[in-house]
Coordinates of C-alpha atoms in Angstrom, one line a residue:
X1 CA 123.6 -16.0 87.4
X2 CA 125.5 -19.3 87.9
X3 CA 128.9 -17.6 87.3
X4 CA 128.0 -14.7 89.6
X5 CA 126.6 -16.8 92.4
X6 CA 128.4 -20.1 92.2
X7 CA 131.4 -20.3 90.0
X8 CA 132.5 -20.1 86.4
X9 CA 131.0 -22.9 84.3
X10 CA 133.7 -25.2 82.8
X11 CA 131.2 -27.0 80.5
X12 CA 127.8 -25.9 79.4
X13 CA 125.2 -28.3 78.0
X14 CA 121.7 -27.0 77.1
X15 CA 118.9 -29.6 77.3
X16 CA 115.5 -28.7 75.8
X17 CA 112.2 -30.6 75.6
X18 CA 109.6 -30.3 72.8
X19 CA 109.6 -26.7 71.5
X20 CA 112.6 -26.0 73.7
X21 CA 114.4 -28.9 71.9
X22 CA 114.0 -26.9 68.7
X23 CA 115.3 -23.9 70.5
X24 CA 118.5 -25.5 71.7
X25 CA 119.1 -26.9 68.2
X26 CA 118.7 -23.4 66.9
X27 CA 121.3 -22.2 69.4
X28 CA 123.6 -24.9 68.2
X29 CA 123.2 -23.5 64.7
X30 CA 123.2 -19.8 65.3
X31 CA 124.6 -19.1 68.8
X32 CA 127.2 -21.8 69.5
X33 CA 129.0 -19.4 71.9
X34 CA 126.2 -20.1 74.4
X35 CA 126.8 -23.8 74.8
X36 CA 129.5 -26.5 74.4
X37 CA 126.7 -28.9 73.3
X38 CA 123.0 -29.4 73.3
X39 CA 120.5 -32.3 73.9
X40 CA 117.2 -31.9 72.1
X41 CA 114.4 -34.1 73.4
X42 CA 111.3 -34.5 71.3
X43 CA 112.3 -31.5 69.2
X44 CA 109.9 -30.3 66.4
X45 CA 111.8 -30.0 63.1
X46 CA 110.9 -28.1 60.0
X47 CA 113.7 -27.9 57.4
X48 CA 111.7 -26.1 54.7
X49 CA 109.4 -23.3 56.0
X50 CA 111.6 -20.5 57.2
X51 CA 108.6 -18.8 58.8
X52 CA 107.7 -21.8 60.9
X53 CA 108.5 -21.7 64.7
X54 CA 110.2 -25.1 64.3
X55 CA 112.4 -24.1 61.3
X56 CA 116.0 -25.3 61.5
X57 CA 118.8 -25.0 59.0
X58 CA 120.4 -28.3 59.7
X59 CA 124.0 -27.0 60.3
X60 CA 124.9 -27.3 64.0
X61 CA 128.4 -26.1 64.9
X62 CA 128.6 -27.8 68.3
X63 CA 127.8 -31.4 69.4
X64 CA 124.0 -32.0 69.3
X65 CA 122.2 -35.1 70.5
X66 CA 118.6 -35.6 69.2
X67 CA 116.6 -37.9 71.5
X68 CA 113.0 -38.6 70.5
X69 CA 110.4 -41.3 71.0
X70 CA 109.7 -43.9 68.4
X71 CA 106.5 -42.1 67.2
X72 CA 108.4 -38.8 66.6
X73 CA 111.6 -39.9 64.9
X74 CA 110.9 -38.7 61.4
X75 CA 111.9 -35.1 62.2
X76 CA 115.2 -35.9 64.0
X77 CA 116.1 -38.5 61.3
X78 CA 115.5 -35.9 58.6
X79 CA 117.6 -33.3 60.5
X80 CA 120.5 -35.8 60.9
X81 CA 120.4 -36.5 57.2
X82 CA 120.5 -32.9 56.2
X83 CA 123.2 -32.1 58.8
X84 CA 125.4 -35.0 57.8
X85 CA 127.9 -32.5 56.3
X86 CA 127.4 -29.8 58.9
X87 CA 130.4 -28.4 60.8
X88 CA 129.5 -30.9 63.6
X89 CA 127.3 -33.8 62.5
X90 CA 124.6 -34.5 65.1
X91 CA 123.9 -37.8 66.9
X92 CA 120.6 -39.6 67.0
X93 CA 119.5 -41.3 70.2
X94 CA 116.1 -42.8 69.6
X95 CA 113.9 -44.1 72.5
X96 CA 112.1 -47.3 71.5
X97 CA 108.7 -46.4 73.1
X98 CA 105.8 -44.2 71.8
X99 CA 105.0 -40.8 73.2
X100 CA 106.3 -37.3 73.4
X101 CA 109.3 -36.6 75.6
X102 CA 108.5 -39.9 77.4
X103 CA 112.0 -40.2 78.9
X104 CA 113.3 -41.3 82.3
X105 CA 116.1 -40.1 84.5
X106 CA 118.5 -43.0 83.5
X107 CA 118.1 -42.0 79.8
X108 CA 118.7 -38.4 80.6
X109 CA 121.8 -39.2 82.6
X110 CA 123.3 -41.4 79.9
X111 CA 122.6 -38.8 77.3
X112 CA 124.4 -36.2 79.4
X113 CA 127.3 -38.6 79.9
X114 CA 127.5 -39.3 76.2
X115 CA 127.6 -35.6 75.2
X116 CA 130.2 -35.0 77.9
X117 CA 132.4 -37.7 76.4
X118 CA 131.8 -36.3 72.9
X119 CA 132.8 -32.8 73.9
X120 CA 135.8 -33.7 76.1
X121 CA 137.1 -36.9 74.5
X122 CA 135.8 -36.8 71.0
X123 CA 133.8 -40.0 71.5
X124 CA 131.0 -39.9 68.9
X125 CA 128.4 -42.3 67.7
X126 CA 126.0 -41.3 64.9
X127 CA 123.1 -43.5 66.2
X128 CA 122.7 -45.0 69.7
X129 CA 119.6 -46.7 71.1
X130 CA 119.0 -44.5 74.2
X131 CA 116.2 -46.7 75.7
X132 CA 116.9 -47.7 79.3
X133 CA 114.9 -49.1 82.2
X134 CA 114.7 -47.6 85.6
X135 CA 115.5 -49.6 88.8
X136 CA 112.7 -51.6 90.4
X137 CA 110.8 -49.8 93.1
X138 CA 108.3 -50.5 95.8
X139 CA 105.2 -48.9 94.4
X140 CA 103.1 -49.1 97.6
X141 CA 100.1 -50.3 95.5
X142 CA 97.4 -52.1 97.5
X143 CA 94.9 -54.5 95.9
X144 CA 91.4 -54.6 97.4
X145 CA 89.0 -57.1 95.7
X146 CA 90.3 -56.3 92.2
X147 CA 90.7 -52.6 92.9
X148 CA 94.2 -51.1 92.7
X149 CA 94.9 -48.3 95.3
X150 CA 97.8 -45.9 95.2
X151 CA 98.5 -42.2 95.3
X152 CA 99.2 -39.2 93.0
X153 CA 103.0 -38.8 93.1
X154 CA 103.2 -35.5 91.1
X155 CA 101.1 -33.0 89.3
X156 CA 102.0 -30.8 86.4
X157 CA 100.3 -27.5 86.8
X158 CA 101.3 -26.2 83.3
X159 CA 100.0 -29.2 81.3
X160 CA 97.4 -30.3 83.8
X161 CA 98.5 -33.9 84.1
X162 CA 98.9 -36.2 87.1
X163 CA 101.5 -38.9 87.7
X164 CA 100.2 -42.0 89.5
X165 CA 102.4 -44.4 91.5
X166 CA 101.1 -47.6 89.9
X167 CA 103.5 -49.8 87.9
X168 CA 102.2 -50.8 84.4
X169 CA 102.6 -54.4 85.3
X170 CA 100.2 -54.0 88.1
X171 CA 97.5 -52.7 85.7
X172 CA 98.2 -55.7 83.4
X173 CA 97.7 -58.1 86.3
X174 CA 94.4 -56.4 87.2
X175 CA 93.3 -57.0 83.6
X176 CA 93.6 -53.3 82.7
X177 CA 94.9 -53.7 79.1
X178 CA 96.2 -51.0 76.7
X179 CA 93.6 -50.3 74.1
X180 CA 90.7 -50.7 76.5
X181 CA 88.9 -48.4 79.0
X182 CA 89.0 -48.7 82.8
X183 CA 87.4 -46.9 85.7
X184 CA 89.3 -44.5 88.0
X185 CA 88.0 -43.0 91.2
X186 CA 89.4 -39.8 92.6
X187 CA 87.8 -37.9 95.5
X188 CA 84.8 -40.2 95.3
X189 CA 84.1 -39.4 91.7
X190 CA 84.4 -42.1 89.0
X191 CA 85.5 -41.6 85.4
X192 CA 86.1 -43.9 82.4
X193 CA 89.6 -43.5 81.2
X194 CA 91.2 -44.9 78.0
X195 CA 94.4 -46.8 78.6
X196 CA 96.6 -46.0 75.6
X197 CA 100.1 -45.0 74.6
X198 CA 100.0 -41.2 74.3
X199 CA 97.7 -38.2 74.4
X200 CA 96.6 -38.4 70.8
X201 CA 94.9 -41.8 71.4
X202 CA 91.7 -39.9 72.4
X203 CA 89.7 -37.0 71.1
X204 CA 90.0 -33.4 72.5
X205 CA 89.0 -33.3 76.1
X206 CA 88.7 -37.0 76.7
X207 CA 90.5 -38.8 79.5
X208 CA 93.6 -41.0 78.8
X209 CA 96.2 -42.8 80.8
X210 CA 99.5 -44.4 79.6
X211 CA 102.7 -45.8 81.0
X212 CA 105.7 -43.5 81.5
X213 CA 109.3 -44.2 80.9
X214 CA 109.9 -44.3 84.7
X215 CA 107.3 -47.1 85.1
X216 CA 104.6 -44.9 86.5
X217 CA 101.2 -44.0 84.9
X218 CA 100.3 -40.6 83.5
X219 CA 96.7 -39.4 83.8
X220 CA 95.6 -36.7 81.4
X221 CA 92.9 -35.1 79.3
X222 CA 93.8 -34.4 75.8
X223 CA 94.3 -30.6 75.5
X224 CA 92.5 -30.0 78.8
X225 CA 93.6 -30.0 82.5
X226 CA 92.9 -33.3 84.3
X227 CA 94.0 -31.9 87.7
X228 CA 91.7 -28.9 87.5
X229 CA 88.8 -30.9 86.3
X230 CA 89.1 -33.5 89.1
X231 CA 90.8 -31.2 91.7
X232 CA 93.8 -33.6 91.9
X233 CA 96.7 -32.8 94.2
X234 CA 99.9 -34.7 95.0
X235 CA 99.2 -37.3 97.7
X236 CA 95.6 -37.9 96.7
X237 CA 94.4 -41.5 96.8
X238 CA 93.6 -43.1 93.5
X239 CA 91.5 -46.2 92.9
X240 CA 91.2 -47.9 89.6
X241 CA 89.8 -51.2 88.2
X242 CA 88.9 -52.9 85.0
X243 CA 85.5 -52.5 83.4
X244 CA 83.4 -55.7 83.2
X245 CA 84.5 -57.6 80.1
X246 CA 81.2 -57.0 78.4
X247 CA 81.7 -53.2 78.7
X248 CA 85.3 -52.9 77.6
X249 CA 86.2 -51.1 74.4

């Protein structure tokens, strides 16, 4: 479509997240004619079970960058070890924060620049810390008697999550601490939400919030849709505050 409607592509890099990260690595192994290089973010890796959806051979033939969060590095590290003698040895680009594909635009851009330099100039580094900060921003958060007020900046219809405009430091100043529960009010309804690091910090169906790599807050229900449950839409006002100290857990 690009070549028919825009122009011939001089350089093709495929970027995939999660299961799609596995897919682009498989393309690097089996269909290198489709891309000059691949970036796999949070890829699932299985090097033993050929029947598994995440099975990979560990023999990429084009440049491949594996970028995963701290809590999911085992698979990419194992892949890089197996692929050390592959036609093109892959590069690890770990992100030193927990989560699954918890990555910001600065990190994406620098990964793209790195693989471009690798493809065009042969600049290769087997391991690079890919963790980067985003520029400071005006969050627009208002504080009213200990209550933080902001808006929903985005919703993910597929996963059912909502991104909130608060900065993690604002929650900390309001005594909303990771590892504890706080109160959130959406559309006049109040819910207790666990402030953690990733989805798996709570049981199936429970509410969780955690900082994103772009210094916003993600609101979710583990394996359920937060936006459908609470009728959340982009632009909705969100209010949150800490539980009384005697009730925190």
